[in-house]
mmCIF file of C-alpha atoms in Angstrom:
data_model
loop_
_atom_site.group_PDB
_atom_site.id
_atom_site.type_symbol
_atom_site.label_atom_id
_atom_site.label_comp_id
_atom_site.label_asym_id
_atom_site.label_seq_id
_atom_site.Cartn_x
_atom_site.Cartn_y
_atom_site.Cartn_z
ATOM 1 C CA UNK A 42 0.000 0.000 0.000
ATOM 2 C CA UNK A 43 1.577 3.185 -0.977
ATOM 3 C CA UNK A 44 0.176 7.007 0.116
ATOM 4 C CA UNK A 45 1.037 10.050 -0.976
ATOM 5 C CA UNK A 46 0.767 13.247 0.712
ATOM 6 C CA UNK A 47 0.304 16.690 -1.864
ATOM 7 C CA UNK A 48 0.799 20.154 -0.355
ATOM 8 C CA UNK A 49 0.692 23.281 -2.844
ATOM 9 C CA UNK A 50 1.248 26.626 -1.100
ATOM 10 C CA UNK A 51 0.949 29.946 -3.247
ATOM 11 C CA UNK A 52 2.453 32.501 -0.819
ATOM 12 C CA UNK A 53 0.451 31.665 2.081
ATOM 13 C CA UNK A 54 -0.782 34.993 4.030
ATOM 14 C CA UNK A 55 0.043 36.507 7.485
ATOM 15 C CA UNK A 56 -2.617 34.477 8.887
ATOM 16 C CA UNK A 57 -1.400 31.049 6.902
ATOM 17 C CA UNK A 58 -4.892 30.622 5.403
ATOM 18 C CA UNK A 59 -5.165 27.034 3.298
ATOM 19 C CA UNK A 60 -5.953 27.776 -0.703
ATOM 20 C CA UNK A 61 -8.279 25.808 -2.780
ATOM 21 C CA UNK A 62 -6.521 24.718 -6.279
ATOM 22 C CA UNK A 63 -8.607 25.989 -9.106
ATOM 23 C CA UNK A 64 -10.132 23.450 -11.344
ATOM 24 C CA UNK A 65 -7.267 23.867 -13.779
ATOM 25 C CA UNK A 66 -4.888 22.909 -10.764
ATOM 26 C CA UNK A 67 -7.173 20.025 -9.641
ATOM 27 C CA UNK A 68 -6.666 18.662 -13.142
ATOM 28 C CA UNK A 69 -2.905 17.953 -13.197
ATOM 29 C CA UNK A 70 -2.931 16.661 -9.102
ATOM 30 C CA UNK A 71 -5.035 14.401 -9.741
ATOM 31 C CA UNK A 72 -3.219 12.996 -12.750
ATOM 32 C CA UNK A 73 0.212 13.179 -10.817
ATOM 33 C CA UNK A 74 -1.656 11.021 -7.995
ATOM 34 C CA UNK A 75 -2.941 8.290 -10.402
ATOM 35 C CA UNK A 76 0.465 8.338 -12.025
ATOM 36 C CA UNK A 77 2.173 7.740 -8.927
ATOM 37 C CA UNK A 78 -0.200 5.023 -7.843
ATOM 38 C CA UNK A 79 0.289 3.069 -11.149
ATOM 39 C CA UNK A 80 4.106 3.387 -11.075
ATOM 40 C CA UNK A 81 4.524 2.703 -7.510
ATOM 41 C CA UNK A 82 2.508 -0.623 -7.770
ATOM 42 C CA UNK A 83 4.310 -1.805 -11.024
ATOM 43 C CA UNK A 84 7.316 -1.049 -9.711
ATOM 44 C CA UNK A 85 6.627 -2.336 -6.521
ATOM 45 C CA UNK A 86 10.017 -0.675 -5.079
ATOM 46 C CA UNK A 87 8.957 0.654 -1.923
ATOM 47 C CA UNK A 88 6.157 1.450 0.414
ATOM 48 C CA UNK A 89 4.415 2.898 3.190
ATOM 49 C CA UNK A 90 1.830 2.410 4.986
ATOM 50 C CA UNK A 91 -0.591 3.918 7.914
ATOM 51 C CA UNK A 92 -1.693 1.459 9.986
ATOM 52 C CA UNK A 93 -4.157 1.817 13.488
ATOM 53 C CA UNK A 94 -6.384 0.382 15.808
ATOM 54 C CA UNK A 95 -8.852 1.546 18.219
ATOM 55 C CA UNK A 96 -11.628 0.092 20.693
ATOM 56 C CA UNK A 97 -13.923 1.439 22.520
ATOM 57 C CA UNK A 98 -16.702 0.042 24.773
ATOM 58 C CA UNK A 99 -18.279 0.060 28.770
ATOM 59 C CA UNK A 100 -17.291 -2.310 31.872
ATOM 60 C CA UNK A 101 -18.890 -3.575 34.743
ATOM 61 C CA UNK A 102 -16.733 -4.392 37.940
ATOM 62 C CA UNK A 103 -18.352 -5.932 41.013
ATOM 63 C CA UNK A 104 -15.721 -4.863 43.349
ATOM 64 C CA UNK A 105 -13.148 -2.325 42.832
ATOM 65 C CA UNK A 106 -12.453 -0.608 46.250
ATOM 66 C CA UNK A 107 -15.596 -2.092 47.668
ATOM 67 C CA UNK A 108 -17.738 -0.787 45.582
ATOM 68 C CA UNK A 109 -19.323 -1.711 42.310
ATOM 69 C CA UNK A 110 -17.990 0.076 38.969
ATOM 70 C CA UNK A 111 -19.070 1.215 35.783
ATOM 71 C CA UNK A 112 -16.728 2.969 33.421
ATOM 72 C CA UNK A 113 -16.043 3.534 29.625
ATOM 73 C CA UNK A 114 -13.225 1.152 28.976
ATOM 74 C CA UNK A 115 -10.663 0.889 25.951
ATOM 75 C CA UNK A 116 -8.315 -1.472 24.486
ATOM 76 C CA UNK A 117 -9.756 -4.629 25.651
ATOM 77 C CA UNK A 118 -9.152 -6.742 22.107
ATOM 78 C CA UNK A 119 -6.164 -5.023 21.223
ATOM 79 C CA UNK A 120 -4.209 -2.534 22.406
ATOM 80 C CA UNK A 121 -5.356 1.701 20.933
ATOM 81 C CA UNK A 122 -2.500 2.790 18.427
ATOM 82 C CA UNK A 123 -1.340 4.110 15.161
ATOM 83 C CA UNK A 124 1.300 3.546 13.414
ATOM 84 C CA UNK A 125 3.392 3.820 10.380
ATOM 85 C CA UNK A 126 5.879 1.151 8.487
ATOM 86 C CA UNK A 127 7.891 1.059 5.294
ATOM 87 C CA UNK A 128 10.274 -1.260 2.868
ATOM 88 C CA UNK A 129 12.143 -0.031 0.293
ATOM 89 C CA UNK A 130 13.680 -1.936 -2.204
ATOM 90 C CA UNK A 131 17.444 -1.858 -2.575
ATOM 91 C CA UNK A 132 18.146 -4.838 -4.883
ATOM 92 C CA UNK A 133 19.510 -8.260 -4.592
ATOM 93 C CA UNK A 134 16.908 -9.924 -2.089
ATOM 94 C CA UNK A 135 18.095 -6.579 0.594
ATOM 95 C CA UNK A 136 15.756 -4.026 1.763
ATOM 96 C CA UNK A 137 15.208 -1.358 4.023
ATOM 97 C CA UNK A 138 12.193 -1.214 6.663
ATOM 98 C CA UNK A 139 11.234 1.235 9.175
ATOM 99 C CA UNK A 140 8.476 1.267 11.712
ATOM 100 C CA UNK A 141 7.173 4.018 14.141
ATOM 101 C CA UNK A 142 3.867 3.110 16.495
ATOM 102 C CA UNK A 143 2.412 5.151 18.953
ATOM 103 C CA UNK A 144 -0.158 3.805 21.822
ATOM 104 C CA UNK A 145 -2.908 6.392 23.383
ATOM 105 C CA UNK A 146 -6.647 6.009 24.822
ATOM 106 C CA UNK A 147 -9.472 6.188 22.522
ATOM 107 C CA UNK A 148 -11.798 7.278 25.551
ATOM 108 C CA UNK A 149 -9.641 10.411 26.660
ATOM 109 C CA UNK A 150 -7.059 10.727 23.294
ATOM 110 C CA UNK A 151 -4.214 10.630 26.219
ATOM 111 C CA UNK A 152 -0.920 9.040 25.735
ATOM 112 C CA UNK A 153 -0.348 5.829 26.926
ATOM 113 C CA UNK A 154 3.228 7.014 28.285
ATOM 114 C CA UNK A 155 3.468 10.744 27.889
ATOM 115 C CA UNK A 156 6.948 10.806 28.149
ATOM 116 C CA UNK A 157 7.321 9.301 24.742
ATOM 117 C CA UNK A 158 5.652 9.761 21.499
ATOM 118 C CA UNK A 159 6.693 6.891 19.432
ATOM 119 C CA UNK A 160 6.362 4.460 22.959
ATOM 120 C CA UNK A 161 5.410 1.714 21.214
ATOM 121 C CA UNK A 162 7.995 1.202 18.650
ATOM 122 C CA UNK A 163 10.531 3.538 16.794
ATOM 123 C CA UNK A 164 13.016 1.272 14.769
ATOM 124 C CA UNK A 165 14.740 1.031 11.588
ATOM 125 C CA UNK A 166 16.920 -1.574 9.939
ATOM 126 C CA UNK A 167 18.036 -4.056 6.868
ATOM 127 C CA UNK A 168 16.328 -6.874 5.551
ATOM 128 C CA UNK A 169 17.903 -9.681 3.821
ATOM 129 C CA UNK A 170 16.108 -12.644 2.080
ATOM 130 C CA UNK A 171 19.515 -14.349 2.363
ATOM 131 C CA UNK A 172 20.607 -13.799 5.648
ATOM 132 C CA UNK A 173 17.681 -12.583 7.800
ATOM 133 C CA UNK A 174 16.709 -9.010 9.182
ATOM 134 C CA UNK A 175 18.660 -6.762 11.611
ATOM 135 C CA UNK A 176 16.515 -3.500 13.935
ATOM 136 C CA UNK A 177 17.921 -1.194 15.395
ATOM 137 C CA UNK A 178 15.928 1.231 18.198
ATOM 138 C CA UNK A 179 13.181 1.067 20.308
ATOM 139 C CA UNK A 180 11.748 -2.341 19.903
ATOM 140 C CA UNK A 181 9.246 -5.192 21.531
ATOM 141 C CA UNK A 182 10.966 -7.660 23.903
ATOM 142 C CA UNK A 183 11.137 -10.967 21.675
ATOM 143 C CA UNK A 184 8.521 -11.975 24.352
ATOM 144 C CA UNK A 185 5.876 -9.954 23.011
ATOM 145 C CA UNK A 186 7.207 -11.269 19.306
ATOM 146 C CA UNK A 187 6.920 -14.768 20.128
ATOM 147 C CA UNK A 188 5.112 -15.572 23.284
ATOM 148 C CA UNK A 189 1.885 -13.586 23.898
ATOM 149 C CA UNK A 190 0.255 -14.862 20.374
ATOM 150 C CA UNK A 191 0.091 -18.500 22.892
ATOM 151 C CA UNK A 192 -1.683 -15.944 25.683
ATOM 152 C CA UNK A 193 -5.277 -16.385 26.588
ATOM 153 C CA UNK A 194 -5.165 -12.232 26.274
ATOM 154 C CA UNK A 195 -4.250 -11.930 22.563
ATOM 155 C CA UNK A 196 -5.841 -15.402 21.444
ATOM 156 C CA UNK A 197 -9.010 -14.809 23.251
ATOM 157 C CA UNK A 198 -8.906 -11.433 22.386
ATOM 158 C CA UNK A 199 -9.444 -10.048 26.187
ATOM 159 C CA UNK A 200 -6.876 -7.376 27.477
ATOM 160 C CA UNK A 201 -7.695 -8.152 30.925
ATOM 161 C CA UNK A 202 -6.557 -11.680 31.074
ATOM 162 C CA UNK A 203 -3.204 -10.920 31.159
ATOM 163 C CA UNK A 204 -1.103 -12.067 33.831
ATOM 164 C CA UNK A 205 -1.022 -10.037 37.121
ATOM 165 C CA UNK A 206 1.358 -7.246 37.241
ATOM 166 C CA UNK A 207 2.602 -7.826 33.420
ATOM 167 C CA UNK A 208 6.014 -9.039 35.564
ATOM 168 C CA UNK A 209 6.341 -11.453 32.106
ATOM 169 C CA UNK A 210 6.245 -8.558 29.752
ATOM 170 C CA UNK A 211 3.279 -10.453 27.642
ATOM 171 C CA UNK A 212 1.312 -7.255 27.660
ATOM 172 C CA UNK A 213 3.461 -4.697 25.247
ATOM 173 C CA UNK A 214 1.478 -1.773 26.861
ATOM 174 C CA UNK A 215 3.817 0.667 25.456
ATOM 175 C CA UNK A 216 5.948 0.432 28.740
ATOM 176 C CA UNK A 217 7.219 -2.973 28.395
ATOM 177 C CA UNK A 218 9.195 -2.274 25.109
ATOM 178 C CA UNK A 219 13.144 -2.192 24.944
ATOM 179 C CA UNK A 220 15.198 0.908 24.524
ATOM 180 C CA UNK A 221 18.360 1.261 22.861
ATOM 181 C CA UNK A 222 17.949 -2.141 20.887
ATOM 182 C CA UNK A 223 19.061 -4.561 18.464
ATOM 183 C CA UNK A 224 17.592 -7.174 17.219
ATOM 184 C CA UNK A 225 17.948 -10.096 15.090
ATOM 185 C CA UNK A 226 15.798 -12.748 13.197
ATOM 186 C CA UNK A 227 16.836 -15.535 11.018
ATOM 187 C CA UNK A 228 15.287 -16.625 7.767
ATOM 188 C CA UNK A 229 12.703 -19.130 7.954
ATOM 189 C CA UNK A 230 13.778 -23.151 7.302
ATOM 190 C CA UNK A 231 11.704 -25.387 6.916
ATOM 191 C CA UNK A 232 9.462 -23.305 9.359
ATOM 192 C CA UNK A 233 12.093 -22.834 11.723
ATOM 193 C CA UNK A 234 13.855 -19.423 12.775
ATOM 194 C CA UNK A 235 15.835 -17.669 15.467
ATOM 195 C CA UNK A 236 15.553 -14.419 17.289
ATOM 196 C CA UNK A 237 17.737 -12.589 19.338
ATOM 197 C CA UNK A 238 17.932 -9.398 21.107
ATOM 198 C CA UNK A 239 20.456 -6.658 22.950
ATOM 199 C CA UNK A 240 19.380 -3.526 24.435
ATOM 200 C CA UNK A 241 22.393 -1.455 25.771
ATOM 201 C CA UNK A 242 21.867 0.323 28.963
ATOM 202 C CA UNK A 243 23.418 3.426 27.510
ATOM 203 C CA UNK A 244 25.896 3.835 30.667
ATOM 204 C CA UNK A 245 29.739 3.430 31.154
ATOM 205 C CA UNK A 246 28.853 0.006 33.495
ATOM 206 C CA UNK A 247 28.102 -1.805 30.075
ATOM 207 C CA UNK A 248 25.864 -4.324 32.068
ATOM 208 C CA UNK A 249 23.827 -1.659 33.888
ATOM 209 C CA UNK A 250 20.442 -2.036 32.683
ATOM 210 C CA UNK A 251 20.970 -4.316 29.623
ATOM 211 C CA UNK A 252 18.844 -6.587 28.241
ATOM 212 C CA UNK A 253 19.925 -9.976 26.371
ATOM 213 C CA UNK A 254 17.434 -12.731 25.110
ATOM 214 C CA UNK A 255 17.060 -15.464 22.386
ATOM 215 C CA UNK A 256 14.297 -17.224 21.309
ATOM 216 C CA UNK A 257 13.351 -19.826 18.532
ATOM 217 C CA UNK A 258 10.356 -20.246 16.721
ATOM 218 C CA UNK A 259 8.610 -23.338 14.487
ATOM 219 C CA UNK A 260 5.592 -23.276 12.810
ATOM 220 C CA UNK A 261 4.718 -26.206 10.285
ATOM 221 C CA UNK A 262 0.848 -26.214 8.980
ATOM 222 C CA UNK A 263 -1.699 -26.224 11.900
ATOM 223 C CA UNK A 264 1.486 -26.488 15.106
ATOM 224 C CA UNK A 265 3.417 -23.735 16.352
ATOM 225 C CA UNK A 266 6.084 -23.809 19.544
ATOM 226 C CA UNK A 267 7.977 -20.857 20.456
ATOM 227 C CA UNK A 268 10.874 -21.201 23.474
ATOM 228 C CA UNK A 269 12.385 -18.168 24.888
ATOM 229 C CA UNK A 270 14.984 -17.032 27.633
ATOM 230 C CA UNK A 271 16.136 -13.441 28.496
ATOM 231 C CA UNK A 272 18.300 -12.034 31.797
ATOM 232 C CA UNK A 273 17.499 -7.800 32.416
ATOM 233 C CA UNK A 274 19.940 -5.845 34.894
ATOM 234 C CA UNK A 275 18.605 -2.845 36.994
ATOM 235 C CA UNK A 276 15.205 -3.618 35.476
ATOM 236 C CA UNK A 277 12.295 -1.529 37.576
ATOM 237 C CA UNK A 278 8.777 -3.388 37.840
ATOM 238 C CA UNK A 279 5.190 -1.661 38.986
ATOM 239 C CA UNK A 280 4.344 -4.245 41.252
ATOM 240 C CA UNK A 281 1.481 -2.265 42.460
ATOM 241 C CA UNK A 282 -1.099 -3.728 40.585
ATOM 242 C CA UNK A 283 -0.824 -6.700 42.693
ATOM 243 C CA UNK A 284 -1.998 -4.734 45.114
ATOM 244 C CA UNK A 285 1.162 -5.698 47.365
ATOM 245 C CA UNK A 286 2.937 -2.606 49.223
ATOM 246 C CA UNK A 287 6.300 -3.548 49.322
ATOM 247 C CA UNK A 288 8.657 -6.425 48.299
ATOM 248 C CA UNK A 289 11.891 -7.616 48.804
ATOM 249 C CA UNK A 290 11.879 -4.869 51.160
ATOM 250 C CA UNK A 291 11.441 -2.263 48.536
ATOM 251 C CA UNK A 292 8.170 0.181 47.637
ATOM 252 C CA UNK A 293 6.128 -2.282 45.057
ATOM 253 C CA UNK A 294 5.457 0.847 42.642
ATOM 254 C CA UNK A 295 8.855 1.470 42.196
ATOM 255 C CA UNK A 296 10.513 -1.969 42.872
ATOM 256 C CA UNK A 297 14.075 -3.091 40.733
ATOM 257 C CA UNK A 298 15.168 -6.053 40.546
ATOM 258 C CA UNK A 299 19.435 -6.377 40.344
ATOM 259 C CA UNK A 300 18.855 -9.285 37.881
ATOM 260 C CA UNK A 301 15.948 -10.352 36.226
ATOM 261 C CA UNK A 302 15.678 -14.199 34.222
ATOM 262 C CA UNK A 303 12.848 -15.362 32.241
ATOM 263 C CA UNK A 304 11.904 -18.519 30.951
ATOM 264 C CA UNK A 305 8.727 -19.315 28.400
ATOM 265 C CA UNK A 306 7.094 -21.745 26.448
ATOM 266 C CA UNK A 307 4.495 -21.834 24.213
ATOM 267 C CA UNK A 308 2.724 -23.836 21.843
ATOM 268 C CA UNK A 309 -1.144 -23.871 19.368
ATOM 269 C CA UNK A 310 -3.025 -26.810 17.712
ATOM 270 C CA UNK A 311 -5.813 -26.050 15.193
ATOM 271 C CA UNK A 312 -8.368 -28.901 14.432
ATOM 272 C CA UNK A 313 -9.992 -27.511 11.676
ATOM 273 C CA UNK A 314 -12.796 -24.890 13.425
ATOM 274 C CA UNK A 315 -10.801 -25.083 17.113
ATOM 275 C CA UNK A 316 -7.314 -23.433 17.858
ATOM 276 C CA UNK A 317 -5.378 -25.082 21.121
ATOM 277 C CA UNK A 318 -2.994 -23.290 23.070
ATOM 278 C CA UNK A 319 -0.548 -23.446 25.807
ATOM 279 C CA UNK A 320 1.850 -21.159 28.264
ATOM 280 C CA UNK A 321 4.031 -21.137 30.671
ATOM 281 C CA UNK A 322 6.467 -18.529 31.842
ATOM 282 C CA UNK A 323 8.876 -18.408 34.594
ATOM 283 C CA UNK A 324 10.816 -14.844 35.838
ATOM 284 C CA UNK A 325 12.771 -15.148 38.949
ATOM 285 C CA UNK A 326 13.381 -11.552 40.312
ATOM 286 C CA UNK A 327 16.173 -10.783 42.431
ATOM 287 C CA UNK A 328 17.778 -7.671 44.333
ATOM 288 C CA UNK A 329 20.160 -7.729 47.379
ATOM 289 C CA UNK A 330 19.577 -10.983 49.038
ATOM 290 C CA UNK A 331 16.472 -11.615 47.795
ATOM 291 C CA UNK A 332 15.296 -13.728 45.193
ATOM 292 C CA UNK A 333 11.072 -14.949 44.191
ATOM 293 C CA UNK A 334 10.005 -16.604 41.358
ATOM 294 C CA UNK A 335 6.600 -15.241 39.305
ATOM 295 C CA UNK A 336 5.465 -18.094 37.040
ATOM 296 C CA UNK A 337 2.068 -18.218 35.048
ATOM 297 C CA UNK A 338 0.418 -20.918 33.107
ATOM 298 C CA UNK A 339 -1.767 -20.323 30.500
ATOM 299 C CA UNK A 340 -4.018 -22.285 28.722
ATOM 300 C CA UNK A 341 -7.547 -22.421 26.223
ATOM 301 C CA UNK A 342 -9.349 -22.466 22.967
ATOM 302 C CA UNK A 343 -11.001 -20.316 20.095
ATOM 303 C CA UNK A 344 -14.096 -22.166 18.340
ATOM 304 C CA UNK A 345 -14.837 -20.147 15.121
ATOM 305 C CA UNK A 346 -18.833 -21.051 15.073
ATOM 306 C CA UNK A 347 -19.212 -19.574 11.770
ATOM 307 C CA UNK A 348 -17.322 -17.008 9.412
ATOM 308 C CA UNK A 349 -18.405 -13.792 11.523
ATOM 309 C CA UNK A 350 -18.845 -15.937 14.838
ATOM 310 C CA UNK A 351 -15.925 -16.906 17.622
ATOM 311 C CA UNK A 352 -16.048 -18.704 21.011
ATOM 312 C CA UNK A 353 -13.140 -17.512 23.500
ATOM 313 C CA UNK A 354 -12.330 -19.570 26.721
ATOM 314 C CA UNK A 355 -9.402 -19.894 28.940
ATOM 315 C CA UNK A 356 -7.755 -20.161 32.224
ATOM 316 C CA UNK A 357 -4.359 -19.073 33.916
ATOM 317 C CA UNK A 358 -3.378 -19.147 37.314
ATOM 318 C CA UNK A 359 -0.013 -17.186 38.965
ATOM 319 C CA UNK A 360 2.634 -17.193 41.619
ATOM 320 C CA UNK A 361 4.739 -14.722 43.436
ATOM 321 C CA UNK A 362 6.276 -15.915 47.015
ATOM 322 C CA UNK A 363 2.989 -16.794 48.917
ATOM 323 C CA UNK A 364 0.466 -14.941 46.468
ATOM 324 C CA UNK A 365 -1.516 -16.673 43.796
ATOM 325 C CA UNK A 366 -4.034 -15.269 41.441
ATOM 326 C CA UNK A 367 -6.147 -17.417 38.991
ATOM 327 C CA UNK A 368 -8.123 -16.035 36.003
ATOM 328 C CA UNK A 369 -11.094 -17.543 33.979
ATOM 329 C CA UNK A 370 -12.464 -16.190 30.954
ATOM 330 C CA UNK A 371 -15.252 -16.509 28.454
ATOM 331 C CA UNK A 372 -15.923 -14.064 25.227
ATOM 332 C CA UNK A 373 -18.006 -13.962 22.054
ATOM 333 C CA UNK A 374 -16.675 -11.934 19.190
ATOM 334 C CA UNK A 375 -18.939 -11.273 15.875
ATOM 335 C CA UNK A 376 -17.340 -10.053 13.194
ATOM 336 C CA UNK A 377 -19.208 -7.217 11.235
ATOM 337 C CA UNK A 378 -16.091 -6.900 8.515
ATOM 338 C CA UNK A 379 -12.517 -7.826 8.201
ATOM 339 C CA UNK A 380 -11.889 -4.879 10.334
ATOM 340 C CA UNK A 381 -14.529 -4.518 12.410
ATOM 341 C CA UNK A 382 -15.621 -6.362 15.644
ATOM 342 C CA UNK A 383 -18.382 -6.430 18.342
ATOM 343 C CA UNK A 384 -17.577 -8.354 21.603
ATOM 344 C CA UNK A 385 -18.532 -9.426 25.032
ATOM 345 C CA UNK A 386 -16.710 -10.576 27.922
ATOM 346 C CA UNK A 387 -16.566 -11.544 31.189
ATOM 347 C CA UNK A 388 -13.835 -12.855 33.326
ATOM 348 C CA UNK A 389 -13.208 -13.775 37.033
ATOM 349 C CA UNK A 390 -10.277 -13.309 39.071
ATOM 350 C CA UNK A 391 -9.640 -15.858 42.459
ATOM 351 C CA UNK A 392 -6.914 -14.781 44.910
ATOM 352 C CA UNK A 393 -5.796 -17.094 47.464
ATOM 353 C CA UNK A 394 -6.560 -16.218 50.903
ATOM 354 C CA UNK A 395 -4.302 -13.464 52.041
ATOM 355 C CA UNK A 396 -4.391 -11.412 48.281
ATOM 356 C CA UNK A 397 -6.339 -9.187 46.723
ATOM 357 C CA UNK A 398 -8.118 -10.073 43.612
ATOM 358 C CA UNK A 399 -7.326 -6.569 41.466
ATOM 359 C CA UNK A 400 -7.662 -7.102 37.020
ATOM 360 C CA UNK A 401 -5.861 -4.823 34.892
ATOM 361 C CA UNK A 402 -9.018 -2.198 34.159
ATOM 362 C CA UNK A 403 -10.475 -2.728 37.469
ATOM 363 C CA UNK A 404 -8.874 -1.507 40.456
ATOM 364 C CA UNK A 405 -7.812 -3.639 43.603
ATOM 365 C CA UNK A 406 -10.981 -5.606 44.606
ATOM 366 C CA UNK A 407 -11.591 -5.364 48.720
ATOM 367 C CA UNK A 408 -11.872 -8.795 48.789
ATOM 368 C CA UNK A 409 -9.943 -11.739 47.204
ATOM 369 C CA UNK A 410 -12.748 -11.882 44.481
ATOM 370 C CA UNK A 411 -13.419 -9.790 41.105
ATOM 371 C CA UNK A 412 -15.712 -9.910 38.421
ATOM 372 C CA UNK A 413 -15.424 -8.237 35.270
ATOM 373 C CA UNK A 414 -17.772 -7.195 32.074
ATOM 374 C CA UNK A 415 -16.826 -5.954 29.108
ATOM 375 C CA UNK A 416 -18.696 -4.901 25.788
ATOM 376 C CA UNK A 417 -17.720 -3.343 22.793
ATOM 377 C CA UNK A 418 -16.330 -2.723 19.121
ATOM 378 C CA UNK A 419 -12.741 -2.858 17.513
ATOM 379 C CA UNK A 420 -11.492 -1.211 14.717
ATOM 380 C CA UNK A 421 -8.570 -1.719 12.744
ATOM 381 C CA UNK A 422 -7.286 0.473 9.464
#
């Protein structure tokens, strides 16, 4: 898809008023526009696109703070963003790519993180049908790239069933991507490739908060399995939405772990109208003398009922130290286009005794108990 942006100014006044071409200018733009648009798509050289996604809907919550709740809600199928990506062609199987993605809130227009514009992604690299593609900037954690499609969240299509606190870094929610990085994926053989990943802490300690991870990848016809394993330094975590107040003897809204090692799994079966899938992740988080291990697993099923009708269900349950939180979800997704999407969902969050129940959207529940509904549309462009 290629787009082309035409701006004619004709000594613009002191007040920079916007002039209307005559019809004897409207002729020759429009001709230039078709021209380009036939010689871009025979050529077929280079491209770029505009690319976006927004959802909008309302939410029920049956506890948050003691008290029931009903709000305007956003981003519950996918994430609210825009975005814009490129290839050129430079010859002999090698191109160049570019990508720059930007996550806000369809119900307020707000910034996801205001202290960056391009928080989602802002990368650009080579591309080589020979030897694989190279990124360099801010990028996803190979996490997000290879794990979270195995997620109930994205497979179900439900925001909220995430696990706990993001610790994983499943949820790329504009503040779980890495700065300062480069990464690497193979070509595909055979269905198989490799990913890796470096993002440099930017300081004269060259392992101050650096991030290293590899993953690989294989997908053959209706089975996919992804493996991954990464180590962080001087990483910070918002442990605050697990509604704990400290840990490891540091404030949970601001806690950083020294080191920082994940493990993950993940795997899908489709038989024919039913896609199976399976997670499990493991990050042990350490700082001082202390060291817990957060581990999730993850598992359920999409039934496509007809061409505009899906089924969502799933289930995951999490650990930290003495805490566990386990999720259950249900959804029904209708399809009015290719990009356009009503849903409703529900899910329930179980805290053992001791926790707080507290979903993503919903605040910290007063008891260990929460119930959540969700309705809505998606659109993507």
């Amino acid at each position: 898809m290629a787009m082309l942006f035409i701006y004619e100014t004709r000594g613009a006044s002191r007040h920079h008023q916007k002039r209307i071409p005559s019809e004897k200018m409207k002729k020759p733009i429009l001709l230039g526009m078709l021209a380009y648009c036939v010689c871009g798509s025979a050529s077929a050289q280079s491209s770029v696109t505009l690319y976006g996604s927004l959802d909008s809907g309302l939410a029920y919550v049956n506890n948050s703070g003691g008290h029931a709740l009903f709000k305007a809600n956003q981003s519950n199928m996918q994430p609210d963003r825009w975005g814009i990506t490129g290839v050129e062609d430079l010859g002999g199987g090698l191109h160049t790519l570019f990508r720059l993605e930007n996550g806000f809130f369809t119900d307020t227009g707000a910034l996801v993180n205001t202290n960056s514009f391009f928080n989602r992604q802002a990368y650009v690299g080579l591309e080589s049908d020979q030897f694989g593609r190279v990124t360099l900037g801010h990028q996803s954690a190979l996490s997000f790239d290879l794990l979270t499609p195995f997620a109930n969240a994205y497979a179900g299509n439900s925001w909220n069933m995430f696990h706990p606190g993001n610790v994983d870094g499943l949820a790329n929610s504009a503040t779980s991507s890495i700065n300062n990085a480069v990464k690497y994926r193979s070509p595909t053989w055979s269905g198989l490739y490799v990913a890796a990943l470096f993002g440099f802490g930017n300081t004269t300690d060259f392992q101050y908060g650096t991030t290293s991870s590899v993953a690989l990848h294989y997908g053959n016809g209706p089975f996919e399995a992804s493996v991954f394993y990464q180590i962080q330094h001087n990483q910070a975590f918002s442990l605050s939405p697990l509604a704990l107040g400290t840990f490891q003897h540091q404030p949970a809204a601001s806690y950083v772990a020294d080191r920082a090692q994940f493990w993950g799994a993940g795997a899908s079966y489709r038989l024919d109208a039913i896609k199976l899938h399976l997670l499990y992740t493991r990050v042990k988080l350490e700082s001082k003398n202390f060291a817990d291990v957060y581990q999730s697993w993850d598992s359920g099923a999409e039934w496509s009922v007809t061409a505009a009708s899906t089924l969502t269900a799933g289930a995951n349950t999490t650990t930290l130290d003495t805490h566990r939180w386990t999720q259950v979800g249900l959804g029904y997704i209708y399809s009015l286009s290719k990009r356009t999407q009503l849903y409703l969902q529900g899910v329930y969050e179980h805290a053992n005794p001791g926790s707080l129940a507290s979903l993503s959207i919903a605040g910290v529940s007063s008891t260990n108990n929460q119930l959540l509904l969700l309705t809505g549309i998606h659109h993507n462009f």
